[in-house]
mmCIF file of C-alpha atoms in Angstrom:
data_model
loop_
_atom_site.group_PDB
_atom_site.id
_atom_site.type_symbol
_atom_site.label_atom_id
_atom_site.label_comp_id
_atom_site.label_asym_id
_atom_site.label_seq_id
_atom_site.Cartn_x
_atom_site.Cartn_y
_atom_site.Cartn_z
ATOM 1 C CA UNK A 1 147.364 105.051 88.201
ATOM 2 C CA UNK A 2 150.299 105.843 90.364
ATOM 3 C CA UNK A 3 150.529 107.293 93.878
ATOM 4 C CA UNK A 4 153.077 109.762 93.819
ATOM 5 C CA UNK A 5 156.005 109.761 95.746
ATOM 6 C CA UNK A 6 155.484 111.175 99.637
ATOM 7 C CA UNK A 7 151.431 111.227 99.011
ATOM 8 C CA UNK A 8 149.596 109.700 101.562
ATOM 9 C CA UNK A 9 149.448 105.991 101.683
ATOM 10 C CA UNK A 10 152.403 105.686 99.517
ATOM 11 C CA UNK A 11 155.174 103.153 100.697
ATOM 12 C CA UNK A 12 157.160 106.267 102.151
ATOM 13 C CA UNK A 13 154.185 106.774 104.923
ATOM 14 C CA UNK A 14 152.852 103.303 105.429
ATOM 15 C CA UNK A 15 150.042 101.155 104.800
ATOM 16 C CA UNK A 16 147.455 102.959 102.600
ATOM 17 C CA UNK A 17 143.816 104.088 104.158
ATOM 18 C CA UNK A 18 140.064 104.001 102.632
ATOM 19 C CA UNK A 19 140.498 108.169 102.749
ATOM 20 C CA UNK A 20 144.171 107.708 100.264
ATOM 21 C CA UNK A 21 142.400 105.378 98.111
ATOM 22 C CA UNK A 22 138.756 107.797 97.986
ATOM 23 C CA UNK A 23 141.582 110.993 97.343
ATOM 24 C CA UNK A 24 143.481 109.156 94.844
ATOM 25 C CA UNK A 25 140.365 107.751 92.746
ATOM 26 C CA UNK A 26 138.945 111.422 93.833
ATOM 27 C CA UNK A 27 135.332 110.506 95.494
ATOM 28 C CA UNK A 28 134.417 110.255 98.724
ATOM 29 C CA UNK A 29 134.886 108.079 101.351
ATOM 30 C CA UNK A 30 131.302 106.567 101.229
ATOM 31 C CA UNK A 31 131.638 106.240 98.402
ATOM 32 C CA UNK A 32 135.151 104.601 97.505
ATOM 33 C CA UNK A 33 133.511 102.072 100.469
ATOM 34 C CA UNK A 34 130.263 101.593 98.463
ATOM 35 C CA UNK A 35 132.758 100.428 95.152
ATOM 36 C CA UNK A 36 134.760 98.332 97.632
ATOM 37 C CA UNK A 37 131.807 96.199 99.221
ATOM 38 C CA UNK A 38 129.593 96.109 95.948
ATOM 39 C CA UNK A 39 127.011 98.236 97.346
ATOM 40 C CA UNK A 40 125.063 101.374 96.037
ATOM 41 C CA UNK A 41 124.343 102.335 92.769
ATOM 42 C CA UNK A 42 127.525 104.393 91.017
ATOM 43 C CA UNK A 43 128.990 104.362 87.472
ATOM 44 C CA UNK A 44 130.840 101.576 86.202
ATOM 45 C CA UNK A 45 133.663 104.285 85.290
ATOM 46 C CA UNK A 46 133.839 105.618 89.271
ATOM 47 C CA UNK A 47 133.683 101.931 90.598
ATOM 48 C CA UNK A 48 136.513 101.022 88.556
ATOM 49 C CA UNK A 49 138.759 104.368 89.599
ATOM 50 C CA UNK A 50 138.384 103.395 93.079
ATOM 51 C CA UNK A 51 139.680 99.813 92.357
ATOM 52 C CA UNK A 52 142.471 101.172 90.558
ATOM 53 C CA UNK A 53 143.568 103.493 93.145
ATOM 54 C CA UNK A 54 143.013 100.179 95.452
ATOM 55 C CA UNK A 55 145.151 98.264 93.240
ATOM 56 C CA UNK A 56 147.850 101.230 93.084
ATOM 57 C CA UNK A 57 148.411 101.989 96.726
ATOM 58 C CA UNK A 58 147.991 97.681 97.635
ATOM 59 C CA UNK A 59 145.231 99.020 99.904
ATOM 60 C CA UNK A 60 143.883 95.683 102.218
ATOM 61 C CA UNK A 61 140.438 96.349 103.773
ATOM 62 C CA UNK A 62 140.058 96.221 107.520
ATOM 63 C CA UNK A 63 137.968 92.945 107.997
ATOM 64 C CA UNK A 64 137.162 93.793 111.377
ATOM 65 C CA UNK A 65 135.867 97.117 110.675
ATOM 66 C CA UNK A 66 134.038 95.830 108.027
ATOM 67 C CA UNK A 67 132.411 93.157 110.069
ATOM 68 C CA UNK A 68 131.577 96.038 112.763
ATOM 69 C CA UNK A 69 130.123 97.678 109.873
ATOM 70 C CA UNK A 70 127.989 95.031 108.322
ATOM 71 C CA UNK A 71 127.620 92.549 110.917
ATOM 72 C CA UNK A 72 129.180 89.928 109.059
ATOM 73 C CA UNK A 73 132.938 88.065 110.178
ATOM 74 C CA UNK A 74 132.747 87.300 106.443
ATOM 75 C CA UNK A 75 133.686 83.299 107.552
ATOM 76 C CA UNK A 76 131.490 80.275 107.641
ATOM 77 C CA UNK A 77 132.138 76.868 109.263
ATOM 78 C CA UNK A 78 132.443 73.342 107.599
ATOM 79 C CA UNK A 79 131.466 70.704 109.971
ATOM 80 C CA UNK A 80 131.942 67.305 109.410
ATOM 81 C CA UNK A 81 132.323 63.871 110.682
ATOM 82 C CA UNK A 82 134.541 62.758 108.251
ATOM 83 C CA UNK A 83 137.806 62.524 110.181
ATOM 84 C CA UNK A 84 139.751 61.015 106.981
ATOM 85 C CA UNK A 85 138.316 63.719 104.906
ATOM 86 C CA UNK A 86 137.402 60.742 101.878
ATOM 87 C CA UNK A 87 133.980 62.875 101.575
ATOM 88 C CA UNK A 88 134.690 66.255 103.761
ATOM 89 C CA UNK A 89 137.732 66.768 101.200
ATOM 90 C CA UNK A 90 136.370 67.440 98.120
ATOM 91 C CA UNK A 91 132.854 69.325 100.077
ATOM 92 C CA UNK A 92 135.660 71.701 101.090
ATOM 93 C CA UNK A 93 137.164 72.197 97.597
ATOM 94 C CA UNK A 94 133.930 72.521 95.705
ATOM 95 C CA UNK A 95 132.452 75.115 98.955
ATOM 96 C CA UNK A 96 135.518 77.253 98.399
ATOM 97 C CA UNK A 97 135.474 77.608 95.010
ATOM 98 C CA UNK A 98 132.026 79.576 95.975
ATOM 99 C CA UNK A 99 133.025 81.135 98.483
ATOM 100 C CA UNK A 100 136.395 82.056 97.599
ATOM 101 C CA UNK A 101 134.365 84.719 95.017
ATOM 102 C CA UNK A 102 132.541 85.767 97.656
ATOM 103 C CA UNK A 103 136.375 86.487 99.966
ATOM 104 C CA UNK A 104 134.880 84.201 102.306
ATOM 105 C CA UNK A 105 137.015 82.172 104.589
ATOM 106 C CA UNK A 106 136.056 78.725 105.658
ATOM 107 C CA UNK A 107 136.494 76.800 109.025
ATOM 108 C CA UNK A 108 136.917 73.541 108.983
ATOM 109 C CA UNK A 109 135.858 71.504 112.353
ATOM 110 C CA UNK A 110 135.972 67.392 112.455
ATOM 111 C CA UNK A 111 133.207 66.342 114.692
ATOM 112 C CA UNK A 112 134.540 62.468 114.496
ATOM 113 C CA UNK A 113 130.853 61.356 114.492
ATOM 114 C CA UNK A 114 131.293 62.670 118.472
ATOM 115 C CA UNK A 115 127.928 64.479 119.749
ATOM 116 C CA UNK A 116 130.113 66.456 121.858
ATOM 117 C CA UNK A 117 132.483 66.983 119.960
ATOM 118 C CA UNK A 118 130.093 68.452 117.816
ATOM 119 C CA UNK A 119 128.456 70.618 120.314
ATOM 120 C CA UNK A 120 132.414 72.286 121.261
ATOM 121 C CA UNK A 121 132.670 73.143 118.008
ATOM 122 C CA UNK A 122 129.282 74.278 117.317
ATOM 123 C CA UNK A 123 130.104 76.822 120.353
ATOM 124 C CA UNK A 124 133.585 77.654 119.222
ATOM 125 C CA UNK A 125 131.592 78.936 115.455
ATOM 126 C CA UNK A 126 129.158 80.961 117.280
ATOM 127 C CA UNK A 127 131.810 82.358 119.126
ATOM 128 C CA UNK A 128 133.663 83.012 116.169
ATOM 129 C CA UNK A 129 130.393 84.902 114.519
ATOM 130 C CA UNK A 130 130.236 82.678 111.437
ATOM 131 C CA UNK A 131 127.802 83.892 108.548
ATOM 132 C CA UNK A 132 126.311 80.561 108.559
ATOM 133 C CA UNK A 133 127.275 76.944 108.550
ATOM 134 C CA UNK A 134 127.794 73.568 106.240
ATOM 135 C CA UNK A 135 127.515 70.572 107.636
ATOM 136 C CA UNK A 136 128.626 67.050 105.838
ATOM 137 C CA UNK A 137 129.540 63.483 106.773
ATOM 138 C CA UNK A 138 130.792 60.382 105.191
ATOM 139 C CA UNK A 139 127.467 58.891 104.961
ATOM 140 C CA UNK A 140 124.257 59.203 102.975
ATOM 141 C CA UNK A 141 122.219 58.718 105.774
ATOM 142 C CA UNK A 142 119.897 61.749 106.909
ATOM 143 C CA UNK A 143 121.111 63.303 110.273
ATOM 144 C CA UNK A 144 119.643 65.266 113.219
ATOM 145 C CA UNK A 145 120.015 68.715 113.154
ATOM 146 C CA UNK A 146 121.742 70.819 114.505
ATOM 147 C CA UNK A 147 120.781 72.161 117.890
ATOM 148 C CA UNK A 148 121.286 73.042 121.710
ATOM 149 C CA UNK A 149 123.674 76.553 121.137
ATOM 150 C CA UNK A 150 122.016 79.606 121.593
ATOM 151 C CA UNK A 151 121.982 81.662 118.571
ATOM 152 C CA UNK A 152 122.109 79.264 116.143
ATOM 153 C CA UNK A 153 118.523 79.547 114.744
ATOM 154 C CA UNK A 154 119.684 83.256 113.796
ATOM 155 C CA UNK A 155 122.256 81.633 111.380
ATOM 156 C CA UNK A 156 121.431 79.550 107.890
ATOM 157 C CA UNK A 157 122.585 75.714 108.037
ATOM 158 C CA UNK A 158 122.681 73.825 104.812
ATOM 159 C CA UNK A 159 123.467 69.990 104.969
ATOM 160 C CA UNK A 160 125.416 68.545 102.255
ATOM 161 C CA UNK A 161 125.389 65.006 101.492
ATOM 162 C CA UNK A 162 124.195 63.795 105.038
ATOM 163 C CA UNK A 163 120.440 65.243 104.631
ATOM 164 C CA UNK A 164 118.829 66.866 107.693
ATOM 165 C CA UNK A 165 115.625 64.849 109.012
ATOM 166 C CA UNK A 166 114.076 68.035 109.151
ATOM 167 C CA UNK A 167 112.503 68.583 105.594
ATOM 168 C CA UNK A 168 112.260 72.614 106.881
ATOM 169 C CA UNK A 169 116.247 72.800 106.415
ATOM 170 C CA UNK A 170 118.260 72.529 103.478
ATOM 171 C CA UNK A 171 119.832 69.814 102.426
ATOM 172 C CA UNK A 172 121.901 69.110 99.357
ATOM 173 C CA UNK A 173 122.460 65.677 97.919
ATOM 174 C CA UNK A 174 123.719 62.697 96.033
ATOM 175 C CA UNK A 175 121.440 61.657 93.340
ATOM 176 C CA UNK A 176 121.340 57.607 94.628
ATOM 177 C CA UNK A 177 118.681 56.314 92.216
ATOM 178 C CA UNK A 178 119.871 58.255 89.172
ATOM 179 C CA UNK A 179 123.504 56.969 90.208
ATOM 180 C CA UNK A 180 122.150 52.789 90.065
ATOM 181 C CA UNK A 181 120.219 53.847 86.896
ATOM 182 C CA UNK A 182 123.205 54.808 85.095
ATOM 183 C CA UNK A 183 125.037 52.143 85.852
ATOM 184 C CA UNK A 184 122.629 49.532 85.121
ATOM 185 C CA UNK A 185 121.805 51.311 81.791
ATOM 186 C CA UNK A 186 125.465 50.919 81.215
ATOM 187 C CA UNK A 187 125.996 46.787 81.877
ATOM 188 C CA UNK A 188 122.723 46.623 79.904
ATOM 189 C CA UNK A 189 123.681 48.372 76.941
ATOM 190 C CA UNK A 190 127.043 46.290 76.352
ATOM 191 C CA UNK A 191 124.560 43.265 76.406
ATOM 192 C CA UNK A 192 125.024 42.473 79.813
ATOM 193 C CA UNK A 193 121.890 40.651 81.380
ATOM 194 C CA UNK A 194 122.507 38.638 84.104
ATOM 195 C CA UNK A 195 123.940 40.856 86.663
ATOM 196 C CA UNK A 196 124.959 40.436 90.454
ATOM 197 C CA UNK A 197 124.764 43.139 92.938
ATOM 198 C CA UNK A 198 127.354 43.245 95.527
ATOM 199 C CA UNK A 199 127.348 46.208 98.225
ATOM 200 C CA UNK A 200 128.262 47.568 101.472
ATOM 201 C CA UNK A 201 125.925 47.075 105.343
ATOM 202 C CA UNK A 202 122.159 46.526 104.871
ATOM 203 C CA UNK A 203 121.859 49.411 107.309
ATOM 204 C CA UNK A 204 123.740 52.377 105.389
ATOM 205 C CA UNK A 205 121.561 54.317 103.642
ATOM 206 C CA UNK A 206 123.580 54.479 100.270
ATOM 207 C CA UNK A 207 123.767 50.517 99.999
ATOM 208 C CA UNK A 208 120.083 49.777 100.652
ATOM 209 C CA UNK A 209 119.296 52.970 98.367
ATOM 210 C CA UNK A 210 121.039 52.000 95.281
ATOM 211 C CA UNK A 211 120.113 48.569 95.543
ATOM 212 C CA UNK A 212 116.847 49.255 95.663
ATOM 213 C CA UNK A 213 117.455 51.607 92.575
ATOM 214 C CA UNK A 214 119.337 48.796 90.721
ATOM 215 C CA UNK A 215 116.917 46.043 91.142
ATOM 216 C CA UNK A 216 113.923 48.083 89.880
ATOM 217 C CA UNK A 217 115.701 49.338 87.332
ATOM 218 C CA UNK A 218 116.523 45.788 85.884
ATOM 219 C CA UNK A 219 112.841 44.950 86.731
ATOM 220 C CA UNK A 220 111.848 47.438 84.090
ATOM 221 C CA UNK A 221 114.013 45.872 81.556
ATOM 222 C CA UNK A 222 112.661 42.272 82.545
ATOM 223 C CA UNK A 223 115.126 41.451 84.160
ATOM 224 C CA UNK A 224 116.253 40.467 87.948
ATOM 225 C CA UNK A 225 119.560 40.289 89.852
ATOM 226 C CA UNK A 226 121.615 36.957 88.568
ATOM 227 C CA UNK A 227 121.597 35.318 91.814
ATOM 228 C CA UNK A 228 118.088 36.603 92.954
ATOM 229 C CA UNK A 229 119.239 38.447 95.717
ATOM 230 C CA UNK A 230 121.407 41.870 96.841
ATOM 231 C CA UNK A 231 124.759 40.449 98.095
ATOM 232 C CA UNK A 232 124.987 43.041 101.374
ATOM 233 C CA UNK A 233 128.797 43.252 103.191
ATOM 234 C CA UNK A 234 131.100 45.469 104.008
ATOM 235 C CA UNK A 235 132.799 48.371 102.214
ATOM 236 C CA UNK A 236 136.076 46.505 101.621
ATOM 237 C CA UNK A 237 138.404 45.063 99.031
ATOM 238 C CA UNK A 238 138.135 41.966 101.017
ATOM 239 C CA UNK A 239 134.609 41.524 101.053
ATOM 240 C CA UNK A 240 134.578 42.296 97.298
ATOM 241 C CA UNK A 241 136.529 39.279 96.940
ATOM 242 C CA UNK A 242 134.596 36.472 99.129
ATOM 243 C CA UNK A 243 131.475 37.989 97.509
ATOM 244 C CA UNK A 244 132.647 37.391 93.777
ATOM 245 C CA UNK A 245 133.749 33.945 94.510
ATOM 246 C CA UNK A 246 130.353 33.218 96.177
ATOM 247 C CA UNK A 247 128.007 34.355 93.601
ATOM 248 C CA UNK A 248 130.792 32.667 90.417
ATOM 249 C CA UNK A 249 130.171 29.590 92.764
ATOM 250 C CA UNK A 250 126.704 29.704 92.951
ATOM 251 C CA UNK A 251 125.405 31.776 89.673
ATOM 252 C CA UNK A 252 128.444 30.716 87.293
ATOM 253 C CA UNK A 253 126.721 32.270 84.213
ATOM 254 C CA UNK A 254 126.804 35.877 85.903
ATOM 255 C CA UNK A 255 128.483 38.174 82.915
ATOM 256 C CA UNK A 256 128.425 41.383 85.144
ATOM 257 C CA UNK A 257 128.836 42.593 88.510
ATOM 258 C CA UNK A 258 127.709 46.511 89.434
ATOM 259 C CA UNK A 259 129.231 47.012 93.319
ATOM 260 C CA UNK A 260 127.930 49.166 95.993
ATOM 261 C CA UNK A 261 131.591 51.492 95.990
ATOM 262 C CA UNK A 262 135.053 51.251 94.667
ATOM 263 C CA UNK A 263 136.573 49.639 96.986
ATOM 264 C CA UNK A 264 134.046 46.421 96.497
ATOM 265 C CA UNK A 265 134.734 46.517 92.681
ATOM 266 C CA UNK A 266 138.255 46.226 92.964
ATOM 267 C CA UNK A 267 138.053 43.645 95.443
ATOM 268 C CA UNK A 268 135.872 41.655 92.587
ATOM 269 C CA UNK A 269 138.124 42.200 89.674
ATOM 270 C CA UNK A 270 141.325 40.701 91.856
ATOM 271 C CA UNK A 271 138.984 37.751 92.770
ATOM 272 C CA UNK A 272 138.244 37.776 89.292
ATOM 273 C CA UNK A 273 141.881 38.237 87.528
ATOM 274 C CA UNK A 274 143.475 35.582 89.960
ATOM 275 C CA UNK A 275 140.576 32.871 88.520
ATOM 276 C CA UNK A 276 141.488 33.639 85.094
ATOM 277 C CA UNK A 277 138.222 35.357 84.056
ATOM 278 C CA UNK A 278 138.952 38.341 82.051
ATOM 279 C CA UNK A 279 137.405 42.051 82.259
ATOM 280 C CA UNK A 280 135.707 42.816 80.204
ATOM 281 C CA UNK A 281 135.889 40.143 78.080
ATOM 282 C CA UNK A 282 133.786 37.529 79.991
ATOM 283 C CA UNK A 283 132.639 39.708 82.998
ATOM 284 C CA UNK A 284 131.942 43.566 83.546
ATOM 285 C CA UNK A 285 132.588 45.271 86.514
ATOM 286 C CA UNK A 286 131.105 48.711 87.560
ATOM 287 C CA UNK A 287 132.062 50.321 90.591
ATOM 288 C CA UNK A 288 130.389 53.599 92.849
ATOM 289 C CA UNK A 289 132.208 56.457 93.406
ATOM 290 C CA UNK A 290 134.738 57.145 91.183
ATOM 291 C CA UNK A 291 137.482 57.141 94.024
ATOM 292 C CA UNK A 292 140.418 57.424 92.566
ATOM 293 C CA UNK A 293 142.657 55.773 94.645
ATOM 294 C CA UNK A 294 140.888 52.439 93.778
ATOM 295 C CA UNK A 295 139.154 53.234 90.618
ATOM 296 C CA UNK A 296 142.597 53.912 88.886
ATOM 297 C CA UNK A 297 144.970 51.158 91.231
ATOM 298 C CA UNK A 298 142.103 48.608 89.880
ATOM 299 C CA UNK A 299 143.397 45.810 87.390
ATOM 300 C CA UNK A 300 141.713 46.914 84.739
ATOM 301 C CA UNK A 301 140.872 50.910 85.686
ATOM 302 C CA UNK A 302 136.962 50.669 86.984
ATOM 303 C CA UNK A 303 134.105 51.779 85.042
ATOM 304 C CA UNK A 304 132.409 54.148 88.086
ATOM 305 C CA UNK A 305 129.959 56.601 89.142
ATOM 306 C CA UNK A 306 130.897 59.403 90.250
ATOM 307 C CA UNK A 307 128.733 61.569 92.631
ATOM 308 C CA UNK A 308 129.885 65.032 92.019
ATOM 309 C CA UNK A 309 130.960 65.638 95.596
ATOM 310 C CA UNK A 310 132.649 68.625 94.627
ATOM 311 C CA UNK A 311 129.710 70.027 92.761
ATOM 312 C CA UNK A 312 127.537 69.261 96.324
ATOM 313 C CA UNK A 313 130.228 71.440 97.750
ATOM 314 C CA UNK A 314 129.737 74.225 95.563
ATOM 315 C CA UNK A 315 125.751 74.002 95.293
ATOM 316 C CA UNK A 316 125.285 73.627 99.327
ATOM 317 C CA UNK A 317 127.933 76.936 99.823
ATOM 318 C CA UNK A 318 125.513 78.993 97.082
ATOM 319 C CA UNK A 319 122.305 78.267 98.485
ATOM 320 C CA UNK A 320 124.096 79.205 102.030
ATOM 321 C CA UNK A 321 125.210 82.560 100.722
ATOM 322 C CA UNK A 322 121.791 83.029 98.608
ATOM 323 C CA UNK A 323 120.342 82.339 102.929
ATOM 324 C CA UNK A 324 123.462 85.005 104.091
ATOM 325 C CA UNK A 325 122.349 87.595 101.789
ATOM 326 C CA UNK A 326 118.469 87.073 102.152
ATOM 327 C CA UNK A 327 118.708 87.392 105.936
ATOM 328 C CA UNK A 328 116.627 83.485 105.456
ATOM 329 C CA UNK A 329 116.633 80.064 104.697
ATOM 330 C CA UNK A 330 115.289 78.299 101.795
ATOM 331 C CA UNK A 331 114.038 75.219 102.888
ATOM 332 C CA UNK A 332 114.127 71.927 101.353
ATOM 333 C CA UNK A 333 116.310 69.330 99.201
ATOM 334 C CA UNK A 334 118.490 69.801 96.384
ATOM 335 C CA UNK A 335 119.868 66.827 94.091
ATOM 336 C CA UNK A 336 122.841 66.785 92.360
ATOM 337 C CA UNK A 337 123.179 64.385 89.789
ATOM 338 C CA UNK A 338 125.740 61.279 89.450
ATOM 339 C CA UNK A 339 127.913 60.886 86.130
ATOM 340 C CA UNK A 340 129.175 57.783 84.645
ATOM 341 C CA UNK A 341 132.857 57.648 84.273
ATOM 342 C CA UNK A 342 133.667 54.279 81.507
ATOM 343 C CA UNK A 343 136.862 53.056 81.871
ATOM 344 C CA UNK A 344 138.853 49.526 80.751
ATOM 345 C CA UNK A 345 136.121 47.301 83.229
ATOM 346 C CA UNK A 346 133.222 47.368 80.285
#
């Protein structure tokens, strides 16, 4: 379909209108909006006229006009406190990729863990008008919710990876305990039995949860930790290091370590390299994570698990549109499981 020369909206008279595109696909107005926004019931025939004419006179929809008209802005914000964007990055990527379907654009605010930080841009989305809002962090831990703006309770708020407190939002997150599991199951199945846990701080959420997973899960196969405790730290390279040389001095018969995150793992397989124990061959290492700036750097590649960040992302910017669309929330928690990633380490 071709607009003809001099007809209205063609490039001799400017940018093209709905009415060019309803004359050229020849329905009405309403209806060539109806085909445009999804709405309405029509034949798939008409719908697809009017999206030809819209692709043959490179008609653009007025956003504001249809934002006067629905009483949407069409945009949503991403909060987070994840100033390095280590967690917030990939959120983003897997949020677009369901929202991009939707032509939804997405605001991205970094709180920097700042309470009022996070209240400026709270104020600056509402605003803005956004549809709704994501909120994410670098942490596991649950977090308050949001509150203190007026308006907000009028807009859906889904937390993604950093749970709300309050079990009436919704939250989407990392499946912890199916994450240790897997990893365990791993190390046990390449006849690994004496295993040592090394993680991050005793007070993060994600280090106390998966070693709590971990150690029950070995409990089921008989088993317990090699050095009969959870080796708590930091989440560091260094600490990875001083902790594999402490439990090899103490608990020299340990044929496996499973770390707390990446960064910990590759710490243990330098500490390991540079006192000539090999990996695999006499000890396995599993990481947490699947980062790959230290899961692929590491000497060998780590064995990891990865905790579909992305797919958090993507899950926690569905259920917001599915909240969008049904003028409510759905409350509660969604878990998205871990995958195991095998690489040179087992």
């Amino acid at each position: 379909m071709t607009a003809p020369a001099g007809a209205p909206g063609s490039p001799s008279t400017g940018r093209a209108r709905l009415a060019d595109v309803a004359a050229l696909a020849g329905v009405s107005v309403g209806t060539a909006s109806k085909a445009l926004s999804g709405a309405g019931r029509m034949r798939p025939e008409t719908r697809q006229r009017v999206l030809d004419a819209v692709e043959a006179l490179g008609f653009r929809p007025n956003q504001h006009a249809q934002s006067l008209h629905t009483g949407r802005s069409w945009t949503v914000g991403l909060m987070t406190t994840d100033g390095i964007g280590r967690f917030s990055t990939p959120v983003l990527l897997g949020a677009e990729d369901a929202l991009g379907a939707g032509k939804i654009s997405v605001l991205l605010c970094d709180t920097r863990g700042d309470a009022i930080r996070e209240q400026h841009h709270l104020r600056n989305l509402m605003d803005r008008r956004v549809d709704g809002i994501i909120v994410t962090g670098r942490r596991t831990d649950p977090r308050p919710p949001l509150t203190g703006i007026s308006g907000l309770e009028s807009i859906p708020v889904v937390y993604a990876l950093s749970p709300s407190t309050d079990p009436g939002d919704m939250s989407v997150v990392t499946d912890d305990k199916g994450g240790a599991e897997l990893a365990v199951e791993h190390l046990l199945s390449t006849g690994r039995t004496r295993i040592a846990h090394v993680t991050g701080p005793e007070h993060h959420a994600a280090a106390r949860d998966r070693a709590r997973h971990a150690v029950a899960h070995l409990g089921e196969a008989g088993l317990e930790l090699s050095t009969g405790r959870v080796h708590f730290g930091e989440w560091s390279e260094a600490w990875g290091r001083r902790a594999a040389d402490a439990v090899l001095r103490t608990t020299p018969g340990t044929d496996a370590f499973f770390c707390g995150n990446d960064q910990i793992a590759r710490g243990v397989t330098d500490a390991l390299r540079e006192r000539g124990v090999g990996v695999p061959e006499d000890i396995a290492v599993v990481g947490y994570d699947n980062w790959d700036t230290m899961a692929l750097a590491s000497r060998p590649p780590l064995t990891t698990i990865d905790m579909n960040i992305a797919e958090i992302g993507r899950i926690a910017a569905l259920r917001l549109l599915e909240a969008i669309d049904a003028g409510e929330a759905s409350p509660g928690v969604r878990t998205v499981p871990c995958r195991l990633v095998v690489r040179e380490s087992t």
